[in-house]
């Protein structure tokens, strides 16, 4: 039986809220479990209904997503959180990831990706807007916004093959498993099996953590990511 994904929407903007609900309501396997306009109402309702996914469209100043996420997770540990933000707020993505937010989208450009992102985070994945992923990884690494799991890992003898490093690099560049398979000339199942192996090797939970860990410890290089951004045609092809 197909699982229905329950979703709680928090938005301080009426028009944005209507747009979000309109997009999500078209999906037969989605159920809008509630709508809230402020942080306190969101905390209470999340604790009561424990939705599968919480979509946050907040207003600054106020409680940011990085502050709200830990409170939400204490009351509803299995709720995945997707944060919608303005372009000038993307600098906070590192904090948001550290706090436990699974999806990070820009309101102006990524609303059309909301449906697949809800499914990605529901099944335990992470998503960062491709247009800011390099900036986010840079902020996370150089400003030390590391998820605790990464700081706790110590691997004196960790060995990664060239293929594994290549896959991690493309994860950091924002590519999906299917896109990585096409780029590296593997089949998609091989990529997924490799990622499972990487999780076992690193003792980390997801793709984003593996990518950050690899950047922090020098298994992949920032110049590989910057090259992608500086070569506009390659970059544009990547985020299609």
Coordinates of N, CA and C in Angstrom, one line a residue:
X1 N 0.8 -1.2 0.0 CA 0.0 0.0 0.0 C 0.9 1.3 0.0
X2 N 0.5 2.2 -0.9 CA 1.4 3.4 -1.0 C 1.2 4.3 0.2
X3 N 2.3 4.8 0.7 CA 2.3 5.6 1.9 C 1.9 7.0 1.6
X4 N 0.9 7.6 2.4 CA 0.5 9.0 2.2 C 1.4 9.8 3.1
X5 N 2.0 10.8 2.5 CA 3.0 11.7 3.3 C 2.2 12.9 3.9
X6 N 2.2 13.0 5.2 CA 1.5 14.1 5.8 C 2.4 15.3 5.9
X7 N 1.9 16.4 5.6 CA 2.7 17.7 5.5 C 2.1 18.8 6.3
X8 N 2.9 19.4 7.2 CA 2.5 20.6 7.9 C 3.2 21.8 7.2
X9 N 2.4 22.9 6.8 CA 3.0 24.0 6.2 C 3.0 25.2 7.1
X10 N 4.1 25.8 7.3 CA 4.2 27.1 8.1 C 4.7 28.2 7.2
X11 N 3.8 29.2 7.0 CA 4.2 30.4 6.2 C 3.6 31.6 6.8
X12 N 4.3 32.7 7.0 CA 3.8 33.9 7.4 C 3.2 34.8 6.3
X13 N 3.4 34.3 5.1 CA 2.9 35.0 3.9 C 1.7 34.2 3.3
X14 N 0.5 34.9 3.3 CA -0.7 34.2 2.8 C -0.6 33.7 1.3
X15 N 0.0 34.6 0.5 CA 0.1 34.2 -0.9 C 1.1 33.0 -1.1
X16 N 2.2 33.1 -0.4 CA 3.1 32.0 -0.5 C 2.5 30.7 0.0
X17 N 1.7 30.8 1.1 CA 1.1 29.6 1.7 C 0.1 29.0 0.7
X18 N -0.7 29.8 0.0 CA -1.6 29.3 -1.0 C -0.9 28.7 -2.1
X19 N 0.2 29.2 -2.5 CA 1.0 28.7 -3.6 C 1.6 27.3 -3.2
X20 N 2.1 27.2 -2.0 CA 2.7 26.0 -1.6 C 1.7 24.9 -1.5
X21 N 0.5 25.2 -0.9 CA -0.6 24.2 -0.8 C -1.1 23.8 -2.2
X22 N -1.2 24.8 -3.1 CA -1.6 24.4 -4.4 C -0.7 23.4 -5.1
X23 N 0.6 23.6 -4.9 CA 1.6 22.7 -5.5 C 1.5 21.3 -4.9
X24 N 1.4 21.3 -3.6 CA 1.4 20.0 -2.9 C 0.1 19.2 -3.0
X25 N -1.0 20.0 -3.1 CA -2.4 19.3 -3.2 C -2.6 18.5 -4.4
X26 N -1.8 18.8 -5.5 CA -2.0 18.0 -6.7 C -1.5 16.6 -6.6
X27 N -0.8 16.3 -5.5 CA -0.2 14.9 -5.4 C -1.1 14.0 -4.6
X28 N -1.4 12.9 -5.2 CA -2.3 11.9 -4.5 C -1.8 11.3 -3.3
X29 N -0.4 11.3 -3.2 CA 0.2 10.6 -2.0 C 0.6 11.7 -1.0
X30 N 0.2 12.9 -1.1 CA 0.4 14.0 -0.1 C -0.9 14.3 0.6
X31 N -0.8 14.6 1.9 CA -1.9 15.0 2.7 C -1.5 16.3 3.5
X32 N -2.2 17.4 3.2 CA -1.9 18.6 4.0 C -2.5 18.4 5.4
X33 N -1.7 18.2 6.4 CA -2.2 17.9 7.7 C -2.5 19.1 8.6
X34 N -2.0 20.3 8.1 CA -2.3 21.5 8.8 C -1.5 22.7 8.3
X35 N -1.9 23.9 8.7 CA -1.2 25.1 8.2 C -1.1 26.0 9.5
X36 N 0.1 26.6 9.6 CA 0.4 27.5 10.7 C 1.0 28.8 10.1
X37 N 0.9 29.9 10.9 CA 1.5 31.2 10.5 C 2.6 31.6 11.3
X38 N 2.9 31.0 12.5 CA 4.0 31.4 13.3 C 4.7 30.3 13.9
X39 N 5.8 30.6 14.6 CA 6.7 29.5 15.1 C 6.1 28.8 16.3
X40 N 5.4 29.5 17.2 CA 4.8 28.9 18.4 C 3.7 27.9 18.0
X41 N 2.9 28.4 17.0 CA 1.8 27.5 16.6 C 2.4 26.2 15.9
X42 N 3.5 26.4 15.2 CA 4.2 25.3 14.5 C 4.7 24.3 15.5
X43 N 5.3 24.8 16.6 CA 5.8 23.9 17.6 C 4.7 23.0 18.2
X44 N 3.6 23.7 18.6 CA 2.5 23.0 19.2 C 1.9 22.0 18.3
X45 N 1.6 22.4 17.0 CA 0.9 21.5 16.1 C 1.8 20.3 15.7
X46 N 3.1 20.6 15.5 CA 4.0 19.5 15.2 C 4.0 18.4 16.3
X47 N 4.0 18.9 17.5 CA 4.0 17.9 18.6 C 2.7 17.1 18.7
X48 N 1.6 17.8 18.3 CA 0.3 17.1 18.3 C 0.1 16.1 17.2
X49 N 0.4 16.5 15.9 CA 0.1 15.7 14.8 C 1.3 14.9 14.2
X50 N 2.5 15.3 14.6 CA 3.7 14.6 14.2 C 3.7 14.4 12.7
X51 N 3.8 15.4 11.8 CA 3.7 15.2 10.4 C 5.0 14.6 9.9
X52 N 4.9 13.9 8.7 CA 6.1 13.4 8.1 C 7.1 14.5 7.6
X53 N 6.5 15.6 7.1 CA 7.3 16.6 6.6 C 6.8 18.0 7.0
X54 N 7.7 18.9 7.5 CA 7.3 20.2 7.8 C 8.0 21.2 6.8
X55 N 7.2 22.0 6.2 CA 7.7 23.0 5.3 C 7.7 24.4 6.0
X56 N 8.8 25.0 6.1 CA 9.0 26.3 6.8 C 9.2 27.4 5.9
X57 N 8.4 28.4 5.9 CA 8.6 29.6 5.1 C 8.5 30.8 6.1
X58 N 9.6 31.1 6.7 CA 9.6 32.0 7.9 C 9.9 33.5 7.4
X59 N 9.8 34.3 8.4 CA 10.1 35.8 8.2 C 11.2 36.2 9.1
X60 N 12.1 37.0 8.6 CA 13.2 37.5 9.5 C 12.8 39.0 9.8
X61 N 13.0 39.5 11.1 CA 13.6 38.7 12.2 C 12.5 37.8 12.8
X62 N 13.0 36.9 13.6 CA 12.1 35.9 14.2 C 12.9 34.7 14.6
X63 N 12.3 33.6 15.0 CA 13.0 32.4 15.2 C 13.4 31.8 13.9
X64 N 14.7 31.7 13.6 CA 15.2 31.1 12.4 C 15.0 29.6 12.3
X65 N 15.1 29.1 11.1 CA 15.0 27.6 11.0 C 16.0 26.9 11.8
X66 N 17.2 27.4 11.9 CA 18.3 26.7 12.7 C 17.9 26.7 14.2
X67 N 17.1 27.6 14.6 CA 16.7 27.6 16.1 C 15.4 26.8 16.2
X68 N 14.6 26.8 15.2 CA 13.3 26.1 15.4 C 13.5 24.6 15.2
X69 N 14.4 24.1 14.3 CA 14.5 22.7 14.0 C 14.8 21.8 15.2
X70 N 15.7 22.2 16.1 CA 16.0 21.3 17.3 C 14.8 21.2 18.2
X71 N 14.0 22.3 18.3 CA 12.8 22.2 19.1 C 11.8 21.3 18.5
X72 N 11.6 21.4 17.2 CA 10.7 20.5 16.4 C 11.1 19.0 16.6
X73 N 12.4 18.8 16.5 CA 12.9 17.4 16.5 C 12.8 16.8 17.9
X74 N 12.9 17.6 18.9 CA 12.7 17.1 20.3 C 11.3 16.6 20.5
X75 N 10.3 17.3 19.8 CA 8.9 16.9 20.0 C 8.4 15.9 18.9
X76 N 9.1 15.9 17.8 CA 8.7 15.0 16.7 C 9.9 14.5 16.0
X77 N 10.6 13.6 16.5 CA 12.0 13.2 15.9 C 11.9 12.8 14.5
X78 N 10.8 12.2 14.0 CA 10.8 11.7 12.7 C 10.3 12.6 11.6
X79 N 10.0 13.9 12.0 CA 9.6 14.9 11.1 C 10.8 15.5 10.3
X80 N 10.7 15.3 9.0 CA 11.7 16.0 8.1 C 11.4 17.4 7.9
X81 N 12.3 18.3 7.8 CA 12.1 19.7 7.7 C 12.6 20.3 6.4
X82 N 11.8 21.0 5.6 CA 12.2 21.7 4.4 C 12.1 23.2 4.7
X83 N 13.2 23.9 4.4 CA 13.2 25.4 4.7 C 13.2 26.1 3.4
X84 N 12.3 27.0 3.2 CA 12.2 28.0 2.1 C 12.8 29.3 2.5
X85 N 13.7 29.9 1.8 CA 14.3 31.1 2.2 C 14.5 32.0 1.0
X86 N 14.8 33.3 1.3 CA 15.2 34.3 0.2 C 16.6 34.1 -0.1
X87 N 17.0 34.6 -1.3 CA 18.4 34.5 -1.7 C 19.4 35.0 -0.7
X88 N 19.1 36.2 -0.1 CA 20.1 36.8 0.8 C 20.1 36.1 2.1
X89 N 19.3 35.0 2.3 CA 19.4 34.3 3.6 C 20.1 32.9 3.4
X90 N 20.6 32.7 2.2 CA 21.2 31.3 2.0 C 22.5 31.1 2.8
X91 N 23.1 32.2 3.3 CA 24.3 32.1 4.1 C 24.0 31.2 5.4
X92 N 22.7 31.2 5.8 CA 22.4 30.4 7.0 C 22.1 28.9 6.7
X93 N 22.3 28.5 5.5 CA 22.1 27.1 5.2 C 23.0 26.2 6.0
X94 N 24.2 26.6 6.3 CA 25.1 25.8 7.1 C 24.5 25.5 8.5
X95 N 24.1 26.6 9.1 CA 23.5 26.5 10.4 C 22.2 25.6 10.4
X96 N 21.4 25.8 9.3 CA 20.2 25.0 9.2 C 20.5 23.5 9.1
X97 N 21.5 23.2 8.3 CA 21.8 21.8 8.2 C 22.3 21.2 9.5
X98 N 23.1 22.0 10.2 CA 23.6 21.5 11.5 C 22.5 21.3 12.4
X99 N 21.5 22.1 12.3 CA 20.3 22.1 13.2 C 19.4 20.9 12.9
X100 N 19.5 20.3 11.7 CA 18.7 19.2 11.4 C 17.7 19.4 10.3
X101 N 17.8 20.5 9.5 CA 16.9 20.7 8.4 C 17.4 19.9 7.2
X102 N 16.5 19.2 6.5 CA 16.9 18.2 5.5 C 16.8 18.8 4.1
X103 N 16.0 19.8 3.9 CA 15.9 20.4 2.6 C 16.0 21.9 2.6
X104 N 16.7 22.5 1.7 CA 17.0 23.9 1.7 C 16.7 24.5 0.3
X105 N 15.6 25.2 0.1 CA 15.2 25.7 -1.2 C 15.1 27.3 -1.2
X106 N 15.4 27.9 -2.3 CA 15.2 29.3 -2.5 C 13.8 29.5 -3.0
X107 N 13.1 30.5 -2.4 CA 11.7 30.7 -2.8 C 11.6 31.2 -4.2
X108 N 12.5 32.0 -4.7 CA 12.3 32.6 -6.0 C 12.6 31.7 -7.1
X109 N 13.3 30.6 -6.9 CA 13.7 29.8 -8.0 C 13.4 28.3 -7.9
X110 N 13.1 27.9 -6.7 CA 13.0 26.4 -6.4 C 11.6 25.9 -6.0
X111 N 10.6 26.7 -6.1 CA 9.3 26.3 -5.6 C 8.8 25.1 -6.5
X112 N 9.2 25.1 -7.8 CA 8.7 24.0 -8.6 C 9.4 22.6 -8.2
X113 N 10.4 22.7 -7.4 CA 11.1 21.5 -7.0 C 10.5 20.9 -5.6
X114 N 9.5 21.6 -5.1 CA 9.0 21.3 -3.8 C 8.5 19.8 -3.7
X115 N 7.8 19.4 -4.7 CA 7.2 18.0 -4.7 C 8.3 16.9 -4.6
X116 N 9.3 16.9 -5.5 CA 10.4 15.9 -5.4 C 11.2 16.1 -4.1
X117 N 11.4 17.3 -3.6 CA 12.2 17.5 -2.4 C 11.4 16.9 -1.2
X118 N 10.1 17.1 -1.1 CA 9.3 16.5 0.0 C 9.5 15.0 0.0
X119 N 9.5 14.4 -1.2 CA 9.7 12.9 -1.3 C 11.2 12.5 -0.9
X120 N 12.1 13.3 -1.3 CA 13.5 13.0 -1.0 C 13.7 13.1 0.5
X121 N 13.2 14.1 1.2 CA 13.5 14.2 2.7 C 12.6 13.2 3.4
X122 N 11.5 12.9 2.9 CA 10.6 11.9 3.6 C 11.3 10.5 3.6
X123 N 12.0 10.2 2.5 CA 12.7 8.9 2.5 C 14.1 9.0 3.1
X124 N 14.4 10.0 3.8 CA 15.7 10.1 4.5 C 16.8 10.8 3.8
X125 N 16.5 11.4 2.6 CA 17.5 12.1 1.9 C 17.7 13.6 2.3
X126 N 18.6 14.2 1.6 CA 18.9 15.7 1.8 C 18.8 16.4 0.5
X127 N 18.5 17.6 0.5 CA 18.5 18.4 -0.7 C 18.9 19.9 -0.4
X128 N 19.9 20.4 -1.2 CA 20.3 21.8 -1.1 C 20.1 22.3 -2.5
X129 N 19.5 23.5 -2.6 CA 19.4 24.1 -3.9 C 20.8 24.1 -4.7
X130 N 20.7 23.6 -5.9 CA 22.0 23.4 -6.7 C 22.7 24.8 -6.9
X131 N 21.9 25.9 -7.0 CA 22.4 27.2 -7.3 C 23.2 27.7 -6.2
X132 N 23.1 27.2 -5.0 CA 23.9 27.7 -3.8 C 24.7 26.6 -3.1
X133 N 24.8 25.4 -3.7 CA 25.4 24.3 -3.0 C 26.9 24.6 -2.7
X134 N 27.6 25.1 -3.6 CA 29.0 25.4 -3.4 C 29.2 26.4 -2.3
X135 N 28.4 27.5 -2.3 CA 28.5 28.5 -1.2 C 28.1 27.9 0.1
X136 N 27.2 27.0 0.1 CA 26.8 26.3 1.4 C 27.9 25.5 1.9
X137 N 28.5 24.6 1.1 CA 29.6 23.8 1.5 C 30.8 24.6 2.0
X138 N 31.0 25.7 1.3 CA 32.1 26.6 1.7 C 31.8 27.2 3.1
X139 N 30.6 27.6 3.4 CA 30.2 28.2 4.7 C 30.3 27.1 5.7
X140 N 29.8 25.9 5.4 CA 29.9 24.8 6.4 C 31.3 24.5 6.8
X141 N 32.2 24.4 5.9 CA 33.5 24.0 6.1 C 34.4 25.0 6.8
X142 N 34.3 26.3 6.2 CA 35.2 27.3 6.8 C 34.7 28.0 8.0
X143 N 33.4 27.9 8.2 CA 32.8 28.6 9.4 C 32.5 27.5 10.5
X144 N 32.9 26.2 10.2 CA 32.8 25.2 11.2 C 31.3 24.9 11.6
X145 N 30.4 25.0 10.6 CA 29.0 24.6 10.9 C 28.8 23.1 10.6
X146 N 29.5 22.3 11.4 CA 29.5 20.9 11.0 C 28.4 20.2 11.8
X147 N 27.6 19.3 11.2 CA 26.7 18.4 12.0 C 27.6 17.6 13.0
X148 N 27.1 17.4 14.2 CA 27.9 16.7 15.2 C 28.4 15.4 14.8
X149 N 27.7 14.6 13.9 CA 28.1 13.3 13.5 C 29.5 13.4 12.8
X150 N 29.7 14.5 12.1 CA 30.9 14.6 11.3 C 32.1 14.8 12.3
X151 N 31.9 15.7 13.3 CA 33.0 16.0 14.2 C 33.4 14.8 15.0
X152 N 32.4 13.9 15.2 CA 32.6 12.7 16.1 C 33.4 11.6 15.4
X153 N 33.5 11.7 14.0 CA 34.1 10.6 13.3 C 35.6 10.7 13.2
X154 N 36.3 9.7 13.6 CA 37.7 9.7 13.4 C 38.1 8.4 12.7
X155 N 38.8 8.6 11.5 CA 39.1 7.5 10.7 C 40.6 7.6 10.3
X156 N 41.5 6.9 11.1 CA 42.9 7.1 10.8 C 43.3 6.3 9.6
X157 N 42.6 5.3 9.2 CA 43.0 4.4 8.1 C 41.9 4.4 7.0
X158 N 41.1 5.4 6.9 CA 40.0 5.4 5.9 C 40.6 5.5 4.5
X159 N 40.3 4.6 3.7 CA 40.8 4.6 2.3 C 39.5 4.7 1.4
X160 N 39.6 5.7 0.5 CA 38.5 5.9 -0.5 C 39.2 5.7 -1.9
X161 N 38.5 4.9 -2.7 CA 39.0 4.7 -4.1 C 38.8 5.9 -5.0
X162 N 39.4 6.0 -6.1 CA 39.2 7.1 -7.0 C 37.7 7.2 -7.4
X163 N 37.1 6.1 -7.6 CA 35.7 6.1 -8.0 C 34.8 6.6 -6.9
X164 N 35.1 6.2 -5.6 CA 34.4 6.8 -4.5 C 34.5 8.3 -4.4
X165 N 35.8 8.7 -4.5 CA 36.0 10.2 -4.4 C 35.3 10.9 -5.6
X166 N 35.2 10.3 -6.7 CA 34.5 10.9 -7.8 C 33.0 11.1 -7.6
X167 N 32.5 10.0 -7.0 CA 31.0 10.0 -6.7 C 30.8 11.1 -5.6
X168 N 31.6 11.1 -4.6 CA 31.4 12.1 -3.5 C 31.5 13.5 -4.1
X169 N 32.4 13.8 -5.0 CA 32.6 15.1 -5.6 C 31.3 15.5 -6.3
X170 N 30.7 14.6 -7.0 CA 29.4 14.9 -7.7 C 28.2 15.1 -6.8
X171 N 28.3 14.3 -5.7 CA 27.3 14.6 -4.6 C 27.4 16.0 -4.1
X172 N 28.6 16.5 -3.9 CA 28.9 17.8 -3.4 C 28.5 18.8 -4.5
X173 N 28.5 18.5 -5.7 CA 28.1 19.3 -6.8 C 26.6 19.4 -7.0
X174 N 25.9 18.6 -6.2 CA 24.4 18.6 -6.3 C 23.8 17.7 -7.2
X175 N 24.5 16.7 -7.8 CA 23.9 15.8 -8.7 C 23.2 14.7 -8.0
X176 N 22.1 14.2 -8.7 CA 21.4 13.0 -8.2 C 22.1 11.8 -8.5
X177 N 21.7 10.6 -8.0 CA 22.3 9.3 -8.3 C 22.3 9.1 -9.8
X178 N 21.1 9.3 -10.4 CA 21.0 9.1 -11.8 C 21.9 9.9 -12.7
X179 N 22.1 11.2 -12.3 CA 23.0 12.1 -13.0 C 24.4 11.7 -12.8
X180 N 24.8 11.3 -11.6 CA 26.1 10.8 -11.3 C 26.4 9.6 -12.2
X181 N 25.5 8.7 -12.3 CA 25.7 7.5 -13.1 C 25.9 7.8 -14.5
X182 N 25.2 8.7 -15.1 CA 25.4 9.2 -16.5 C 26.7 9.8 -16.7
X183 N 27.1 10.7 -15.7 CA 28.4 11.4 -15.9 C 29.6 10.5 -15.8
X184 N 29.5 9.5 -14.8 CA 30.7 8.6 -14.6 C 30.6 7.3 -15.3
X185 N 29.5 7.2 -16.1 CA 29.3 5.9 -16.9 C 29.2 4.7 -16.1
X186 N 28.4 4.8 -15.0 CA 28.0 3.7 -14.2 C 26.5 3.5 -14.3
X187 N 26.0 2.4 -13.8 CA 24.5 2.3 -13.7 C 24.1 2.8 -12.4
X188 N 22.8 3.2 -12.3 CA 22.4 3.9 -11.1 C 22.5 3.0 -9.8
X189 N 22.2 1.8 -10.0 CA 22.3 0.8 -8.8 C 23.7 0.8 -8.3
X190 N 24.7 0.8 -9.2 CA 26.1 0.8 -8.7 C 26.4 2.0 -7.9
X191 N 25.9 3.2 -8.3 CA 26.1 4.4 -7.6 C 25.5 4.3 -6.2
X192 N 24.2 3.8 -6.1 CA 23.5 3.7 -4.8 C 24.2 2.7 -3.9
X193 N 24.7 1.6 -4.5 CA 25.5 0.6 -3.7 C 26.8 1.2 -3.1
X194 N 27.4 2.0 -4.0 CA 28.6 2.7 -3.5 C 28.4 3.7 -2.4
X195 N 27.2 4.4 -2.5 CA 26.9 5.3 -1.4 C 26.6 4.6 -0.1
X196 N 26.0 3.4 -0.2 CA 25.7 2.6 1.0 C 27.1 2.2 1.6
X197 N 28.0 1.8 0.7 CA 29.3 1.4 1.2 C 30.0 2.6 1.9
X198 N 29.9 3.8 1.3 CA 30.5 5.0 1.9 C 29.9 5.3 3.3
X199 N 28.6 5.1 3.4 CA 27.9 5.3 4.7 C 28.5 4.3 5.8
X200 N 28.8 3.1 5.4 CA 29.3 2.1 6.3 C 30.8 2.5 6.6
X201 N 31.5 2.9 5.6 CA 32.9 3.3 5.9 C 33.1 4.5 6.8
X202 N 32.3 5.5 6.5 CA 32.4 6.7 7.3 C 31.6 6.7 8.6
X203 N 30.6 5.8 8.7 CA 29.7 5.7 9.8 C 28.8 7.0 9.9
X204 N 28.5 7.5 8.7 CA 27.7 8.7 8.6 C 26.3 8.3 8.0
X205 N 25.3 9.2 8.1 CA 24.0 8.8 7.9 C 23.5 9.1 6.5
X206 N 24.1 10.1 5.8 CA 23.5 10.5 4.5 C 24.6 11.2 3.6
X207 N 24.1 11.5 2.4 CA 25.0 11.9 1.3 C 25.7 13.3 1.7
X208 N 24.9 14.2 2.3 CA 25.4 15.5 2.6 C 26.5 15.4 3.6
X209 N 26.3 14.6 4.6 CA 27.3 14.5 5.7 C 28.6 13.9 5.1
X210 N 28.4 12.9 4.2 CA 29.6 12.3 3.6 C 30.4 13.3 2.8
X211 N 29.7 14.2 2.0 CA 30.3 15.2 1.2 C 31.1 16.2 2.1
X212 N 30.4 16.6 3.2 CA 31.0 17.6 4.1 C 32.3 17.0 4.7
X213 N 32.1 15.8 5.2 CA 33.2 15.1 5.9 C 34.4 14.9 4.9
X214 N 34.1 14.6 3.7 CA 35.2 14.4 2.7 C 35.9 15.8 2.4
X215 N 35.1 16.9 2.3 CA 35.7 18.2 2.2 C 36.6 18.6 3.3
X216 N 36.1 18.3 4.5 CA 36.8 18.7 5.8 C 38.1 18.0 5.9
X217 N 38.1 16.7 5.5 CA 39.3 15.8 5.7 C 40.1 15.7 4.4
X218 N 39.8 16.4 3.4 CA 40.7 16.5 2.2 C 40.5 15.3 1.2
X219 N 39.5 14.5 1.3 CA 39.3 13.5 0.4 C 38.8 14.0 -1.0
X220 N 38.1 15.1 -1.0 CA 37.8 15.8 -2.2 C 38.2 17.3 -2.0
X221 N 38.3 18.0 -3.1 CA 38.9 19.3 -3.1 C 37.9 20.4 -3.5
X222 N 38.0 21.5 -2.8 CA 37.1 22.6 -3.2 C 37.3 23.1 -4.6
X223 N 38.5 23.1 -5.1 CA 38.7 23.6 -6.5 C 37.9 22.8 -7.5
X224 N 37.6 21.5 -7.2 CA 36.7 20.7 -8.1 C 35.3 21.3 -8.1
X225 N 34.9 21.8 -7.0 CA 33.5 22.4 -7.0 C 33.5 23.8 -7.6
X226 N 34.5 24.6 -7.3 CA 34.6 26.0 -7.8 C 34.7 25.9 -9.3
X227 N 35.5 24.9 -9.8 CA 35.6 24.8 -11.3 C 34.2 24.6 -11.9
X228 N 33.4 23.8 -11.3 CA 32.0 23.6 -11.8 C 31.3 25.0 -11.9
X229 N 31.4 25.7 -10.8 CA 30.7 27.0 -10.8 C 31.2 28.0 -11.8
X230 N 32.5 28.0 -11.9 CA 33.2 29.0 -12.8 C 32.9 28.7 -14.3
X231 N 32.7 27.5 -14.6 CA 32.4 27.1 -16.0 C 30.9 27.1 -16.2
X232 N 30.4 28.2 -16.6 CA 28.9 28.4 -16.6 C 28.1 27.4 -17.4
X233 N 28.6 26.9 -18.5 CA 27.9 26.0 -19.3 C 27.7 24.6 -18.6
X234 N 28.9 24.2 -18.0 CA 28.8 22.9 -17.3 C 27.9 23.1 -16.1
X235 N 28.0 24.2 -15.4 CA 27.1 24.5 -14.2 C 25.7 24.5 -14.6
X236 N 25.3 25.2 -15.7 CA 24.0 25.2 -16.1 C 23.4 23.8 -16.5
X237 N 24.3 23.0 -17.2 CA 23.9 21.7 -17.5 C 23.6 20.8 -16.3
X238 N 24.4 21.1 -15.2 CA 24.3 20.3 -14.0 C 23.0 20.6 -13.3
X239 N 22.5 21.8 -13.3 CA 21.4 22.1 -12.5 C 20.1 22.0 -13.3
X240 N 20.1 21.6 -14.5 CA 18.9 21.4 -15.3 C 18.0 20.4 -14.6

